[in-house]
Amino acid sequence: SLNSVNGSIFIGKNCIVKGNCRTVNGRIEVGSNSQVGDLKTVNSKILIGEQVEVNGDIYSVNGKIDCERGVKIRGNVNTVNGSVRMDSTHVRLAIRTVNGDITLANGSVVQGNIKVKKSKSSSGDYRQLRISLKDSTVVAGDILVENEDIDVTVYLRGGSKVLGEIRNAEVVKE
């Protein structure tokens, strides 16, 4: 495992980290063709290179999650205030966010649901969220918006589809 409190974690290309990577005030970067366990950061971003295998969950509180082509995630992807961008990525379970946009492109697959969760705080500081599925992306489950106070628009582009239902969101097909 790799852990840090006030620093970033950098994993090179073609590396194997059998444990988890966690940091509080630093980013996590994983080089291409690597294998890692859970990835968790509190106040920064997670950047994952091409053809990486994540044998666990990805979690970011205040930072984006960015996956390059061919990433395989065997767990969940969770963010509170950061965006999620995936290119030709396969997520075995679900994607969950509270206040972050989601962009899935180039045949990405989510086997479970995409869920916009209700915040535990009552600050009411919400904005309009966008969930954009492009280029034959497939969500095998549902897109569920738990927070009715937030406006969510789901964009289905280039033959992308949701096999389940889309609840509490506007749908735009392009």
XYZ file of C-alpha atoms in Angstrom:
174
model
C 0.000 0.000 0.000
C 0.983 3.615 -0.568
C -0.250 6.295 1.865
C 0.418 10.025 2.195
C -1.048 12.886 4.189
C 0.387 16.009 2.545
C 1.840 14.650 -0.671
C 0.966 13.119 -3.997
C 1.348 9.500 -5.096
C 2.899 8.797 -8.501
C 2.891 5.260 -9.909
C 4.945 4.728 -13.057
C 4.188 2.752 -16.189
C 4.006 -1.064 -16.032
C 3.849 -1.143 -12.206
C 1.964 -3.447 -9.856
C 0.732 -2.115 -6.515
C -1.044 -4.971 -4.737
C -2.377 -2.750 -1.954
C -4.323 0.492 -1.873
C -3.234 4.076 -2.563
C -4.547 6.794 -0.253
C -3.672 10.441 0.221
C -5.329 13.383 1.942
C -3.818 16.515 0.368
C -2.268 15.223 -2.831
C -3.144 13.784 -6.192
C -2.787 10.205 -7.381
C -1.368 9.496 -10.841
C -1.152 5.968 -12.259
C 1.010 5.327 -15.352
C -0.166 3.231 -18.274
C -0.293 -0.578 -18.160
C -0.193 -0.669 -14.356
C -2.271 -2.596 -11.813
C -3.445 -1.050 -8.540
C -5.930 -1.592 -5.705
C -8.275 1.070 -4.291
C -7.436 4.691 -5.118
C -8.591 7.351 -2.627
C -7.867 11.057 -2.267
C -9.610 13.774 -0.301
C -8.400 17.125 -1.685
C -7.052 16.463 -5.156
C -7.516 14.582 -8.416
C -6.973 11.031 -9.607
C -5.399 10.590 -13.066
C -5.272 7.091 -14.556
C -3.246 6.265 -17.683
C -4.120 3.913 -20.542
C -4.773 0.191 -20.013
C -4.668 0.376 -16.199
C -6.439 -2.254 -14.068
C -7.962 -0.959 -10.832
C -8.723 -3.952 -8.620
C -10.998 -2.046 -6.271
C -12.791 1.291 -5.868
C -11.887 4.844 -6.835
C -12.885 7.641 -4.443
C -12.306 11.396 -4.543
C -13.962 13.992 -2.338
C -12.790 17.302 -3.852
C -11.124 16.438 -7.133
C -11.755 15.036 -10.573
C -11.335 11.437 -11.679
C -9.859 11.125 -15.165
C -9.388 7.751 -16.941
C -7.593 7.358 -20.266
C -8.353 4.658 -22.874
C -8.801 1.033 -21.872
C -9.006 1.371 -18.083
C -10.743 -1.499 -16.249
C -12.243 -0.715 -12.835
C -13.406 -3.755 -10.869
C -15.212 -1.708 -8.207
C -17.165 1.533 -7.824
C -16.240 5.079 -8.817
C -17.243 7.713 -6.229
C -16.830 11.469 -6.147
C -18.441 14.216 -4.113
C -17.385 17.524 -5.729
C -15.312 16.413 -8.689
C -16.053 15.536 -12.280
C -15.605 12.071 -13.795
C -14.174 11.641 -17.309
C -13.689 8.205 -18.851
C -12.460 7.232 -22.307
C -13.116 3.644 -23.415
C -13.295 2.591 -19.757
C -15.082 -0.398 -18.209
C -16.632 0.025 -14.727
C -17.745 -3.266 -13.212
C -20.031 -1.766 -10.567
C -21.415 1.806 -10.299
C -20.537 5.487 -10.599
C -21.767 7.781 -7.822
C -21.504 11.555 -7.477
C -23.057 14.318 -5.412
C -22.036 17.453 -7.297
C -19.853 16.494 -10.281
C -20.372 16.176 -14.029
C -19.840 12.786 -15.689
C -18.517 12.296 -19.236
C -18.195 8.766 -20.655
C -16.878 8.355 -24.212
C -15.645 5.921 -26.858
C -17.570 2.797 -25.938
C -17.203 3.073 -22.179
C -19.333 0.575 -20.233
C -20.839 0.895 -16.756
C -22.261 -2.465 -15.681
C -24.172 -0.990 -12.743
C -25.970 2.296 -12.088
C -24.978 5.925 -12.282
C -26.323 7.653 -9.195
C -26.462 11.342 -8.251
C -26.649 11.092 -4.484
C -28.278 13.510 -2.077
C -25.780 15.528 -0.062
C -25.606 14.919 3.671
C -25.144 18.656 4.209
C -28.015 21.091 3.813
C -26.041 23.970 2.268
C -28.183 23.930 -0.872
C -25.130 24.918 -2.946
C -25.981 22.971 -6.098
C -25.571 23.618 -9.770
C -26.873 21.972 -12.889
C -25.128 18.647 -13.553
C -24.403 17.064 -16.919
C -24.097 13.368 -17.595
C -22.786 12.969 -21.119
C -22.623 9.561 -22.832
C -20.823 9.638 -26.190
C -19.701 7.314 -28.966
C -21.587 4.054 -28.246
C -21.207 4.192 -24.474
C -23.506 1.825 -22.536
C -24.877 2.041 -19.002
C -26.284 -1.429 -18.265
C -28.143 -0.252 -15.167
C -30.112 2.905 -14.344
C -29.310 6.585 -14.045
C -30.859 7.635 -10.736
C -31.027 11.173 -9.364
C -31.835 11.020 -5.639
C -31.715 14.775 -5.103
C -34.801 16.390 -6.632
C -33.413 19.884 -5.843
C -30.673 19.521 -8.451
C -31.140 19.807 -12.223
C -29.503 16.919 -14.091
C -29.396 16.606 -17.877
C -28.395 13.298 -19.490
C -26.998 13.657 -23.017
C -27.104 10.513 -25.191
C -24.848 10.994 -28.223
C -23.511 8.802 -31.002
C -25.544 5.660 -30.332
C -25.023 5.660 -26.569
C -27.731 4.062 -24.444
C -28.977 3.360 -20.952
C -30.435 -0.153 -20.662
C -32.279 0.611 -17.434
C -34.370 3.657 -16.576
C -33.429 7.319 -16.205
C -35.108 8.826 -13.143
C -35.438 12.540 -12.161
C -33.321 13.847 -15.058
C -33.945 15.511 -18.400
C -32.814 13.387 -21.370
C -31.414 14.924 -24.564
C -30.774 12.562 -27.491
C -28.383 13.822 -30.151
